[in-house]
mmCIF file of C-alpha atoms in Angstrom:
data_model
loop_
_atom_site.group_PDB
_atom_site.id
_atom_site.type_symbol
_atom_site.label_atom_id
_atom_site.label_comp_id
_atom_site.label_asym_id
_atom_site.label_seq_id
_atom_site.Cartn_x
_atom_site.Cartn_y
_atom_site.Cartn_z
ATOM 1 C CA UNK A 1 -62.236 42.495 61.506
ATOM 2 C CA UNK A 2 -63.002 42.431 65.367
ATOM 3 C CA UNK A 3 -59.635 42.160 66.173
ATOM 4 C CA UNK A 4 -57.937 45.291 67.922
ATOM 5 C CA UNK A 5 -54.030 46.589 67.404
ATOM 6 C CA UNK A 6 -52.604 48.948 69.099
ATOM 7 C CA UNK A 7 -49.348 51.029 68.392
ATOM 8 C CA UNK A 8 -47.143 53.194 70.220
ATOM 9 C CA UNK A 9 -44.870 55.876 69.763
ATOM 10 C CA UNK A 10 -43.796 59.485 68.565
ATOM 11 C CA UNK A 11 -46.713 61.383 65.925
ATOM 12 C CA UNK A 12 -44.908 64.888 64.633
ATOM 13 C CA UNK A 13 -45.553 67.553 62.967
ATOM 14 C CA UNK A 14 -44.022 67.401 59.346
ATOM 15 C CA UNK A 15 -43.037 70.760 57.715
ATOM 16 C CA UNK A 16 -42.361 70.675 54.291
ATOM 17 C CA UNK A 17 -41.383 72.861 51.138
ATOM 18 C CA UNK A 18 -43.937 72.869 48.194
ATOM 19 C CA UNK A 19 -43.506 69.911 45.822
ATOM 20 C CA UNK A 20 -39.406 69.608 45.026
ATOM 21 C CA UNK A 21 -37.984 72.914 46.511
ATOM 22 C CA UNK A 22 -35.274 72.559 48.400
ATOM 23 C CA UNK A 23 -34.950 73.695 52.255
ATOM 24 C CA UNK A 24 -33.263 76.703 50.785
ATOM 25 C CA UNK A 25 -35.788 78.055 48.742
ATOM 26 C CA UNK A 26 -39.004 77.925 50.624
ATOM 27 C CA UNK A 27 -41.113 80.768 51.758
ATOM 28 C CA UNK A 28 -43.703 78.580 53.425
ATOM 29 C CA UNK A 29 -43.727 74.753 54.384
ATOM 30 C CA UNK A 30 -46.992 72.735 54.455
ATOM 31 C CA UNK A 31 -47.983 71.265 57.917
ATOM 32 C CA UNK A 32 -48.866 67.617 58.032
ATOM 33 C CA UNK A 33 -48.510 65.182 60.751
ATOM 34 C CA UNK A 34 -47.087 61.478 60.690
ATOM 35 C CA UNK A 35 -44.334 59.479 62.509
ATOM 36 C CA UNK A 36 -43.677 55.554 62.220
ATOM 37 C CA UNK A 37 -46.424 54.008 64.263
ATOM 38 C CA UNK A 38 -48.885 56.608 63.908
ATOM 39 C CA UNK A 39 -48.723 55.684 59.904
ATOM 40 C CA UNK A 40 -49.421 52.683 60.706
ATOM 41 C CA UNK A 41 -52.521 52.923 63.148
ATOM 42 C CA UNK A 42 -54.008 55.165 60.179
ATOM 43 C CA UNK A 43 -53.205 52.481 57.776
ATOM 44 C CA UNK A 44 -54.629 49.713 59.604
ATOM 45 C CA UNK A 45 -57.432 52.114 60.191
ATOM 46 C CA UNK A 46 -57.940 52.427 56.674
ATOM 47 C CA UNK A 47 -58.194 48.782 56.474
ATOM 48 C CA UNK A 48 -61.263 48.466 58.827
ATOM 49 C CA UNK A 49 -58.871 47.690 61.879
ATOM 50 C CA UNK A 50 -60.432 48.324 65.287
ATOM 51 C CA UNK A 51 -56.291 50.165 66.300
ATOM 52 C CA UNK A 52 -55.731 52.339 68.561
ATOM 53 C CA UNK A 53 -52.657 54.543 69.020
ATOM 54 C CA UNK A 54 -51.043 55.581 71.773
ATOM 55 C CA UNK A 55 -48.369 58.338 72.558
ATOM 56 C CA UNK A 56 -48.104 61.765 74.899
ATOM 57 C CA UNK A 57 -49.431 65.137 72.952
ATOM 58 C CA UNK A 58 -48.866 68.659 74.510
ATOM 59 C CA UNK A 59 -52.556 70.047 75.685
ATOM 60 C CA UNK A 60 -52.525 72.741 73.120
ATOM 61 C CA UNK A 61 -53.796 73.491 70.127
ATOM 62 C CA UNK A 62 -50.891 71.765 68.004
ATOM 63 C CA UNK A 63 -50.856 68.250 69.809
ATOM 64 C CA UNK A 64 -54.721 68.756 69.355
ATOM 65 C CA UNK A 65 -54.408 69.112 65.629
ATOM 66 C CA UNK A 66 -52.061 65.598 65.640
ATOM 67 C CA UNK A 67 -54.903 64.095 67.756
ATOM 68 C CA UNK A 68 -57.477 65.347 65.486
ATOM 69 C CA UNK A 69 -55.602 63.775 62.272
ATOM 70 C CA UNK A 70 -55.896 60.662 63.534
ATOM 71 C CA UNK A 71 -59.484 61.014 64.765
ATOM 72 C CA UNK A 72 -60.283 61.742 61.393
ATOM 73 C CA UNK A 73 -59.170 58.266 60.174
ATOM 74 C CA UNK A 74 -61.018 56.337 62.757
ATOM 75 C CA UNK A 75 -58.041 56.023 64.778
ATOM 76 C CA UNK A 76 -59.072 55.405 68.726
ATOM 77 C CA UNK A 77 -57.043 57.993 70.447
ATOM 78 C CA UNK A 78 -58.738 57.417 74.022
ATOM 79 C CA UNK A 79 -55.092 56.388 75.358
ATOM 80 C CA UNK A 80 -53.372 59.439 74.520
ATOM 81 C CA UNK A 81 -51.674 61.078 77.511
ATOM 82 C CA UNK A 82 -52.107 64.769 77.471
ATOM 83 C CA UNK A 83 -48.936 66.899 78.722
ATOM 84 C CA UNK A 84 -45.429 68.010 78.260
ATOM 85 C CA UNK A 85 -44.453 71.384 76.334
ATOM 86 C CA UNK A 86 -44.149 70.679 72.837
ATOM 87 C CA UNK A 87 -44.534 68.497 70.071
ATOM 88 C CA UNK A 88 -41.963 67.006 67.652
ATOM 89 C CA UNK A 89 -40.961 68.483 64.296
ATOM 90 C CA UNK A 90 -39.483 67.246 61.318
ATOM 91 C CA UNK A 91 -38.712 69.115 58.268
ATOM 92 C CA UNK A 92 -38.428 67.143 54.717
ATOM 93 C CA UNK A 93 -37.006 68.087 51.453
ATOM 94 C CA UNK A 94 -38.402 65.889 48.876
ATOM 95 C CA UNK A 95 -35.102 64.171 46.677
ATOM 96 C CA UNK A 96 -36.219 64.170 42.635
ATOM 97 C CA UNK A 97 -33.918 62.369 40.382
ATOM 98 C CA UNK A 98 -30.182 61.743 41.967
ATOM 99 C CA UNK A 99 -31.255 64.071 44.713
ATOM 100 C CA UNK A 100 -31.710 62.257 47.623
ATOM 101 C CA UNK A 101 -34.638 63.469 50.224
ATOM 102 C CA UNK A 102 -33.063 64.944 53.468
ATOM 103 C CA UNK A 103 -35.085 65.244 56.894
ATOM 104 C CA UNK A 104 -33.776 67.011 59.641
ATOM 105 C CA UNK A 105 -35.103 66.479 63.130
ATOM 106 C CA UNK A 106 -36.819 68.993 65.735
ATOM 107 C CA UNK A 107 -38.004 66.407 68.660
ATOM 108 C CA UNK A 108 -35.910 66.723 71.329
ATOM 109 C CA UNK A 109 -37.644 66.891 75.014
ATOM 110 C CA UNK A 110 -41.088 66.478 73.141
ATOM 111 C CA UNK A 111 -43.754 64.958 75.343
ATOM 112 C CA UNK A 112 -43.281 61.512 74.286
ATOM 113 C CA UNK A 113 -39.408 61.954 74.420
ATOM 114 C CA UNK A 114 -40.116 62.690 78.205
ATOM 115 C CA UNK A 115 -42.818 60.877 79.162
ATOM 116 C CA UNK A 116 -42.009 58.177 82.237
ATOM 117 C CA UNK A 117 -43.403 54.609 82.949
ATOM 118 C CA UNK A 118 -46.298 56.183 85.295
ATOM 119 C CA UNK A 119 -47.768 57.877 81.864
ATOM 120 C CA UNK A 120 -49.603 54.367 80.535
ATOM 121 C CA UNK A 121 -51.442 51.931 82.165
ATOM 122 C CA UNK A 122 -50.244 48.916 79.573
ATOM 123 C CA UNK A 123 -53.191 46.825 81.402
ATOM 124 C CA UNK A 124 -56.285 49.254 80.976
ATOM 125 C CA UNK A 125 -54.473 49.628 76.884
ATOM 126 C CA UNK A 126 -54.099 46.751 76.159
ATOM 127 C CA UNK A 127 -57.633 45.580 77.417
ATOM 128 C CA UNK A 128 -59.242 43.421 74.242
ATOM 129 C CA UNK A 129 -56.055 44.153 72.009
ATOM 130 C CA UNK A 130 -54.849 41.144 69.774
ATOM 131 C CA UNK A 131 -51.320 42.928 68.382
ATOM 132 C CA UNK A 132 -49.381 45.596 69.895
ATOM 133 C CA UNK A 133 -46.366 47.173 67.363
ATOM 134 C CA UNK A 134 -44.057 49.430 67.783
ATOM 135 C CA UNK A 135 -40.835 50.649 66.065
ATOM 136 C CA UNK A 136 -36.358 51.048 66.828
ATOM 137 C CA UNK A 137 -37.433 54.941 66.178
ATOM 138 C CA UNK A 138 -39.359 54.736 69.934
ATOM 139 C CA UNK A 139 -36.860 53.331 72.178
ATOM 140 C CA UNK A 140 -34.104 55.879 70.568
ATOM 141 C CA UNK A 141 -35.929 58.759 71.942
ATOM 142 C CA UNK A 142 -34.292 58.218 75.312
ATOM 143 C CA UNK A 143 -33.459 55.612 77.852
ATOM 144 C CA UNK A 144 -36.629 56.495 79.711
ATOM 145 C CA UNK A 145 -38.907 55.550 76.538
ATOM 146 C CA UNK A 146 -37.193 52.433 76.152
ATOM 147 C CA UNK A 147 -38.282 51.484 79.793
ATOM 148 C CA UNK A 148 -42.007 52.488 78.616
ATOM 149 C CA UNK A 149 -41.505 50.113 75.179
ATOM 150 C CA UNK A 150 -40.050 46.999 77.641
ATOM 151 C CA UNK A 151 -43.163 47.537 80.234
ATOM 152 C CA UNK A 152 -45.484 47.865 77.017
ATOM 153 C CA UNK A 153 -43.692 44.187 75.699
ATOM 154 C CA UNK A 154 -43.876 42.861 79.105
ATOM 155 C CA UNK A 155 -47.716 43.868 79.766
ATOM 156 C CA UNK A 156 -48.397 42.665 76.071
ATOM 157 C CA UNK A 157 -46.672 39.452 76.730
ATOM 158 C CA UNK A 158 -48.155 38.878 80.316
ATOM 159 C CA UNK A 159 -51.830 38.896 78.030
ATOM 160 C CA UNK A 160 -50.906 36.618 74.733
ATOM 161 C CA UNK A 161 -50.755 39.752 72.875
ATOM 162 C CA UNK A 162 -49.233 39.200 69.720
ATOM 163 C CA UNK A 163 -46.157 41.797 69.287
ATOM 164 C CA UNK A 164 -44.518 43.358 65.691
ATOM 165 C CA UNK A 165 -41.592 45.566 65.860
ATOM 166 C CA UNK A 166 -40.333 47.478 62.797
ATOM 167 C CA UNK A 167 -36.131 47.891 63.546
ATOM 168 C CA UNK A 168 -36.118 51.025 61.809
ATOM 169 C CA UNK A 169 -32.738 52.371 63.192
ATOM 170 C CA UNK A 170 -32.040 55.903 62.657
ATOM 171 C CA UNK A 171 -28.700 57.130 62.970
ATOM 172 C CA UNK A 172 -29.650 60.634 63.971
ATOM 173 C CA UNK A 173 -30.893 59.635 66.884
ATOM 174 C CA UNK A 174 -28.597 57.184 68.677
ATOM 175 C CA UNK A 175 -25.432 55.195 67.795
ATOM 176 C CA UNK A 176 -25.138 51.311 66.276
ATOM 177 C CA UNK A 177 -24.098 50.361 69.787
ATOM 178 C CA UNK A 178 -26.605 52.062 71.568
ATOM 179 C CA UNK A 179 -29.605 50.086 69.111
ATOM 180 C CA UNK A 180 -28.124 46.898 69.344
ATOM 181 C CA UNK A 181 -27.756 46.786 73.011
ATOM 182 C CA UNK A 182 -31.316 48.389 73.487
ATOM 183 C CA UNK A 183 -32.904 46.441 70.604
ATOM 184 C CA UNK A 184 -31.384 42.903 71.888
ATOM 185 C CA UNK A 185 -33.564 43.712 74.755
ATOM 186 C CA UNK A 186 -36.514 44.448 73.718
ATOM 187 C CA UNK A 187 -36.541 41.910 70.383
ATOM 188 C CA UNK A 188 -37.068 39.010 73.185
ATOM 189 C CA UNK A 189 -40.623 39.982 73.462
ATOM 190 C CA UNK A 190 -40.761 40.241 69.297
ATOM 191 C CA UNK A 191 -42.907 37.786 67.627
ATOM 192 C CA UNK A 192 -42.879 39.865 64.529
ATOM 193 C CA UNK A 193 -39.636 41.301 63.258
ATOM 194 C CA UNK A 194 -39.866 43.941 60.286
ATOM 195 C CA UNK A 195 -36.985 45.132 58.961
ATOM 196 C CA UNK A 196 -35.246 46.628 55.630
ATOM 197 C CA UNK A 197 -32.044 45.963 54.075
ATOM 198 C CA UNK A 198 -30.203 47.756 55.825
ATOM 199 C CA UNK A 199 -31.527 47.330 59.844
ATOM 200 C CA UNK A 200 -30.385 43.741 60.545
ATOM 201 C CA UNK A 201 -27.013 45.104 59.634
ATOM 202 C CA UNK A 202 -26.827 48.775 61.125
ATOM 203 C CA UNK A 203 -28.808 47.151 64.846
ATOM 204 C CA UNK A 204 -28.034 44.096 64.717
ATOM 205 C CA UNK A 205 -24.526 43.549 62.461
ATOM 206 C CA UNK A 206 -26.304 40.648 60.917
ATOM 207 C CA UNK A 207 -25.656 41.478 56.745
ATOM 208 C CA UNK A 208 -26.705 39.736 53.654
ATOM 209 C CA UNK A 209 -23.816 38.494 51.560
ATOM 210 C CA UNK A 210 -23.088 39.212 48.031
ATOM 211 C CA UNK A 211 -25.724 42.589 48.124
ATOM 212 C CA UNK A 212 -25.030 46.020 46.649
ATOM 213 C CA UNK A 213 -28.166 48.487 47.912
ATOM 214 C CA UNK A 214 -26.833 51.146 46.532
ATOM 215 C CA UNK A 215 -25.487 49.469 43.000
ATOM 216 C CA UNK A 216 -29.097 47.790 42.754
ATOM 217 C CA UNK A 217 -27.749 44.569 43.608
ATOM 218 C CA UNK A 218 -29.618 42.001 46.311
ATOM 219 C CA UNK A 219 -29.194 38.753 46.682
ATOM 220 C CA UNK A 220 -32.594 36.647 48.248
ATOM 221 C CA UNK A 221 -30.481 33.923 49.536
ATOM 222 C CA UNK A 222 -28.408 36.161 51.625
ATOM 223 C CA UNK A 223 -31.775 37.991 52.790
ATOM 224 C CA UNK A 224 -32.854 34.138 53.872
ATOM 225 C CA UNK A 225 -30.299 33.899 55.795
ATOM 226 C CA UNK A 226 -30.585 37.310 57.122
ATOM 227 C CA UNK A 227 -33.587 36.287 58.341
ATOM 228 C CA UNK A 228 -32.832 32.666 59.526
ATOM 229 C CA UNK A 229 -30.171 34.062 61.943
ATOM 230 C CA UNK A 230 -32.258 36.878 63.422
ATOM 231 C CA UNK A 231 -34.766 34.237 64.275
ATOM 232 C CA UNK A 232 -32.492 32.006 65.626
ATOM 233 C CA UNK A 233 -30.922 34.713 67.630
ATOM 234 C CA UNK A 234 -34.085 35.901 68.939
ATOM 235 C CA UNK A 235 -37.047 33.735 68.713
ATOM 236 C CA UNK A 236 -38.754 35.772 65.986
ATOM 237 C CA UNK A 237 -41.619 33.204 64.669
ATOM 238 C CA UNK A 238 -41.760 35.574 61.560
ATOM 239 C CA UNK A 239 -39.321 38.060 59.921
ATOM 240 C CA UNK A 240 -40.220 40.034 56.891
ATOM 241 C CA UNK A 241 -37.433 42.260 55.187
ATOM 242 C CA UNK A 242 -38.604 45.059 52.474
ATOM 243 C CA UNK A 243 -36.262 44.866 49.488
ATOM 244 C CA UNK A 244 -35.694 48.184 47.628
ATOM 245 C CA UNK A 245 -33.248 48.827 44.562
ATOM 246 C CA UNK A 246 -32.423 52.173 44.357
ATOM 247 C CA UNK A 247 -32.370 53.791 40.999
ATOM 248 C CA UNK A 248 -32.706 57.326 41.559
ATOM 249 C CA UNK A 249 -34.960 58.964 44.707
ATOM 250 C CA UNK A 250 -37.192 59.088 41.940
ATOM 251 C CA UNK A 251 -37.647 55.545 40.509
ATOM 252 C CA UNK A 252 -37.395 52.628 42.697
ATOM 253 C CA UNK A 253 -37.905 48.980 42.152
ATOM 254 C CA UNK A 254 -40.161 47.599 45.695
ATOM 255 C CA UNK A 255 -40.431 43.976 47.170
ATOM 256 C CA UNK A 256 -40.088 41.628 49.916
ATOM 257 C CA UNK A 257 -39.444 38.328 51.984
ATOM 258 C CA UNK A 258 -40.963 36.842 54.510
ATOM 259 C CA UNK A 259 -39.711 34.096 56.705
ATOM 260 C CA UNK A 260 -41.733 31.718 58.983
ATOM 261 C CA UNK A 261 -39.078 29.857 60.743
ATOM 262 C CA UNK A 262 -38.791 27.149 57.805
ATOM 263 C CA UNK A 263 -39.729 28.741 54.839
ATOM 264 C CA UNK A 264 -38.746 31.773 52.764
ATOM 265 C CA UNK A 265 -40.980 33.535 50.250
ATOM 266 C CA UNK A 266 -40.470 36.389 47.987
ATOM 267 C CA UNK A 267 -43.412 38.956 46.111
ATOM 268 C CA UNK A 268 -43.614 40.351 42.950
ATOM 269 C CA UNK A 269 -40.741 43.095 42.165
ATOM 270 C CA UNK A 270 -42.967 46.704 41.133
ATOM 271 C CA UNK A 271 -41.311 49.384 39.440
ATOM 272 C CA UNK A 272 -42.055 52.913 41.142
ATOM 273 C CA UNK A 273 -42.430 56.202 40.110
ATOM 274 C CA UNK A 274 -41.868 57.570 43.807
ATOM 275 C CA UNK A 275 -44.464 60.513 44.529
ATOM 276 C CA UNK A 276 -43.536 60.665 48.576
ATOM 277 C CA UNK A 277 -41.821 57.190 49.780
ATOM 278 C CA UNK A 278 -41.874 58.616 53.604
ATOM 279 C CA UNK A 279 -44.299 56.065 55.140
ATOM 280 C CA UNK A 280 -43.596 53.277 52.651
ATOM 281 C CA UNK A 281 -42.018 50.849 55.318
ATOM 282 C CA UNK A 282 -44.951 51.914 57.608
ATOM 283 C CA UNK A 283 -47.148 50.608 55.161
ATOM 284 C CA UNK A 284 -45.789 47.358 54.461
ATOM 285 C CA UNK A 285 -45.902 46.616 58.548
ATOM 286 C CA UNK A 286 -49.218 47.570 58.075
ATOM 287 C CA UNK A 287 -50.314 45.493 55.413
ATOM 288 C CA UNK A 288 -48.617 42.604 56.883
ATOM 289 C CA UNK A 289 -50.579 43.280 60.078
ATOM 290 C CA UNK A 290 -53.599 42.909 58.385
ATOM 291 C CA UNK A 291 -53.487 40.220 56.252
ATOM 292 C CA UNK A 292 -51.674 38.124 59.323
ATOM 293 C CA UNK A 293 -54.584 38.926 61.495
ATOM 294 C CA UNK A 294 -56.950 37.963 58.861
ATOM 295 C CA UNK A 295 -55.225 34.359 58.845
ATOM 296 C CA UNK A 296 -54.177 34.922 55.033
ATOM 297 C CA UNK A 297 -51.130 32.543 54.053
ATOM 298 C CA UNK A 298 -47.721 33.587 54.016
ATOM 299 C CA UNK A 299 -47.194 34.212 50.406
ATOM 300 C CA UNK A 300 -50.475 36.327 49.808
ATOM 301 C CA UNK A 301 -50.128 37.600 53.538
ATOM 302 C CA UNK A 302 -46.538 39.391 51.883
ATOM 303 C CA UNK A 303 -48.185 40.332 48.529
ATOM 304 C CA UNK A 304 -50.837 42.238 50.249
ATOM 305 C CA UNK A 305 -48.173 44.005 52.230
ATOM 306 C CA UNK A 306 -45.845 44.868 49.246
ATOM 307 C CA UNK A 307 -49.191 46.078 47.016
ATOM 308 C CA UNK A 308 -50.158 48.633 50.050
ATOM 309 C CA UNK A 309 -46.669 49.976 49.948
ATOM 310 C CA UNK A 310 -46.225 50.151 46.329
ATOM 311 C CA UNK A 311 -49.683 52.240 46.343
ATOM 312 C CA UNK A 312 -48.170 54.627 49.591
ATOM 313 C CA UNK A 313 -45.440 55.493 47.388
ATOM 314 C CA UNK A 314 -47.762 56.958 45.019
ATOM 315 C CA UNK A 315 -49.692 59.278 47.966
ATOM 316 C CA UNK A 316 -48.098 63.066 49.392
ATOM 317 C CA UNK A 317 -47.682 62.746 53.229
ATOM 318 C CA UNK A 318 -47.075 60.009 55.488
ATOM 319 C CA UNK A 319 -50.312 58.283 55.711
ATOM 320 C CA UNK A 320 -51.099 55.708 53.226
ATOM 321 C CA UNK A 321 -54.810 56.984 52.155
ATOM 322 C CA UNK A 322 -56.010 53.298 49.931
ATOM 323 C CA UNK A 323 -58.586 50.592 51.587
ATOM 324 C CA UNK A 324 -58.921 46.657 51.198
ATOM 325 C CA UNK A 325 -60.154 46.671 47.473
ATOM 326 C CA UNK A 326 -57.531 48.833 45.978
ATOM 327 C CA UNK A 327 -54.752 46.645 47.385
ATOM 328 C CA UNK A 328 -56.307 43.609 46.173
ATOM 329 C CA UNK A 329 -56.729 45.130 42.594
ATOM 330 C CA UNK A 330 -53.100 45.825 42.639
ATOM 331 C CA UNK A 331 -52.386 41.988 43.796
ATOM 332 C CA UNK A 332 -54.312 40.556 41.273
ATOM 333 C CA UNK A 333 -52.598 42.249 38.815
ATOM 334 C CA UNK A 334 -53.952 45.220 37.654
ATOM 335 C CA UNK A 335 -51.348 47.860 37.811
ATOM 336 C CA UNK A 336 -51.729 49.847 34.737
ATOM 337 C CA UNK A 337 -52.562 52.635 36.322
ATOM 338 C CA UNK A 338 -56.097 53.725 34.094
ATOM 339 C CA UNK A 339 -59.064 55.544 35.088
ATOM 340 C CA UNK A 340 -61.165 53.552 37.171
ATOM 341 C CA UNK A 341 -64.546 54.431 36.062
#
């Protein structure tokens, strides 16, 4: 694919305990490196997507190490702005069973979180790019990285550039009110709106009737209509929403929608075994990426998306490590799970 994507936003440094030890009990945490768009400009990577990311890195040897994870994947990190003091950190303890994961967040005044609008030149970035994406976890970094994600839209806009966002709302880093008023912004440059059950409710207080998350219970037609006011609210010309019943944090059941403005359409339903689901949203966006760019229609456009996930759930860290052919296995059916010799 000759088309180019670029992303934008925060790549940290993940610490974690070995395997399922709790915060608690660890001696030593294993150093990995991820964050919502970064995921997916590996991902896409993975794919054989010409993507670039871009973000700001301290000059040392630890923003270095972030930069050289995604060099390793083929990610072009020529736009990354070098300087500020320190990178972001999260820590994650992995749930098991009725134990639900917990991550607890080390990123304030990292570089990105206090970069300014001067950092990027959108027009030299976005030079040859055919999607830009970005996620709600960027613009809740600070009013001053919002400003940077509404030039970025803007500049993207100004070219034809096709834009995703992911809503991705996190409530440990700003309030309802402060996402929907920053989000209702920025969504009016959205061509692509990705979000999960929850997000159209907790940004936008646009919920699907008659749904239980956390009983297992979702209804599609309230997820269509979900979807059919977000679009009419906004002028998203697609909308996909990830649908995920809950059994334990160890076994999940993973699937999706997709709207176009007229029609709905729903995958398959897969029954995980959840190795590490950080990244699994991440995945989808990317998957959906991809098979949109590649002109793929809408109901094997969402499959593809749902089978990348599915397989991320399966991999340790954030980066979903599968290419083109294993996805399409999964989509045609072949989900046993035996040696592939």
């Amino acid at each position: 694919m000759n088309k180019k994507v670029v992303t934008f936003g925060e790549i940290m440094l993940r610490l974690a305990p070995e395997g399922y030890y709790r915060f608690v009990q660890a001696d030593s945490f294993g150093a990995t490196y991820g964050g919502g768009e970064a995921n997916v400009a590996v991902s896409l990577a993975n794919l054989g997507v010409d993507v670039a990311f871009v973000t700001k890195l301290p000059r040392h040897e630890i923003g270095q190490a972030a930069v050289n994870t995604l060099r390793r994947f083929g990610v072009d990190t020529s736009k990354i702005v070098r300087g500020g003091n320190r990178i972001g950190i999260y820590f994650l303890e992995k749930g098991a069973s009725q134990r639900p994961s917990k991550v607890i967040y080390d990123r304030a005044s990292s570089a990105i979180a206090t970069a300014g609008k001067e950092d990027f030149d959108w027009d030299d970035i976005f030079d040859g790019a055919s999607w830009f994406h970005f996620t709600g976890i960027t613009p809740a970094l600070g009013s001053n990285v919002a400003e940077i994600c509404e030039e970025a839209c803007k500049a993207a806009k100004k070219r034809g550039i096709t834009i995703s966002c992911d809503l991705n709302y996190r409530k440990k880093l700003w309030s309802r009110e402060e996402a929907k008023k920053t989000m209702s912004r920025l969504c009016q440059y959205v061509d692509v709106c990705i979000a999960n059950e929850e997000d159209s409710k907790d940004v936008f207080g646009i919920e699907a009737e008659d749904t239980n998350i956390e009983g297992g219970k979702l209804n599609h037609d309230g997820y269509i209509s979900v979807a059919r006011q977000l679009s009419e609210a906004y002028g998203f010309k697609t909308v996909a929403i990830t649908l995920r019943t809950s059994i334990s944090a160890s076994e999940n059941k993973w699937a999706a929608m997709l709207f176009d403005g007229k029609s709905a359409y729903f995958s398959k339903e897969y029954h995980v075994t959840i190795v590490d689901r950080v990244g699994g949203g991440d995945s989808f966006g990317a998957g959906l990426i991809y098979s949109q760019l590649s002109g793929i229609p809408c109901q094997e456009s969402l499959e593809f998306a749902v089978a990348a996930s599915c397989l991320k759930h399966s991999i340790e860290g954030d980066l979903n490590m599968v290419n083109v052919s294993e996805i399409q296995t999964l989509v045609n059916g072949n989900g046993s799970g035996r040696v592939q010799r």
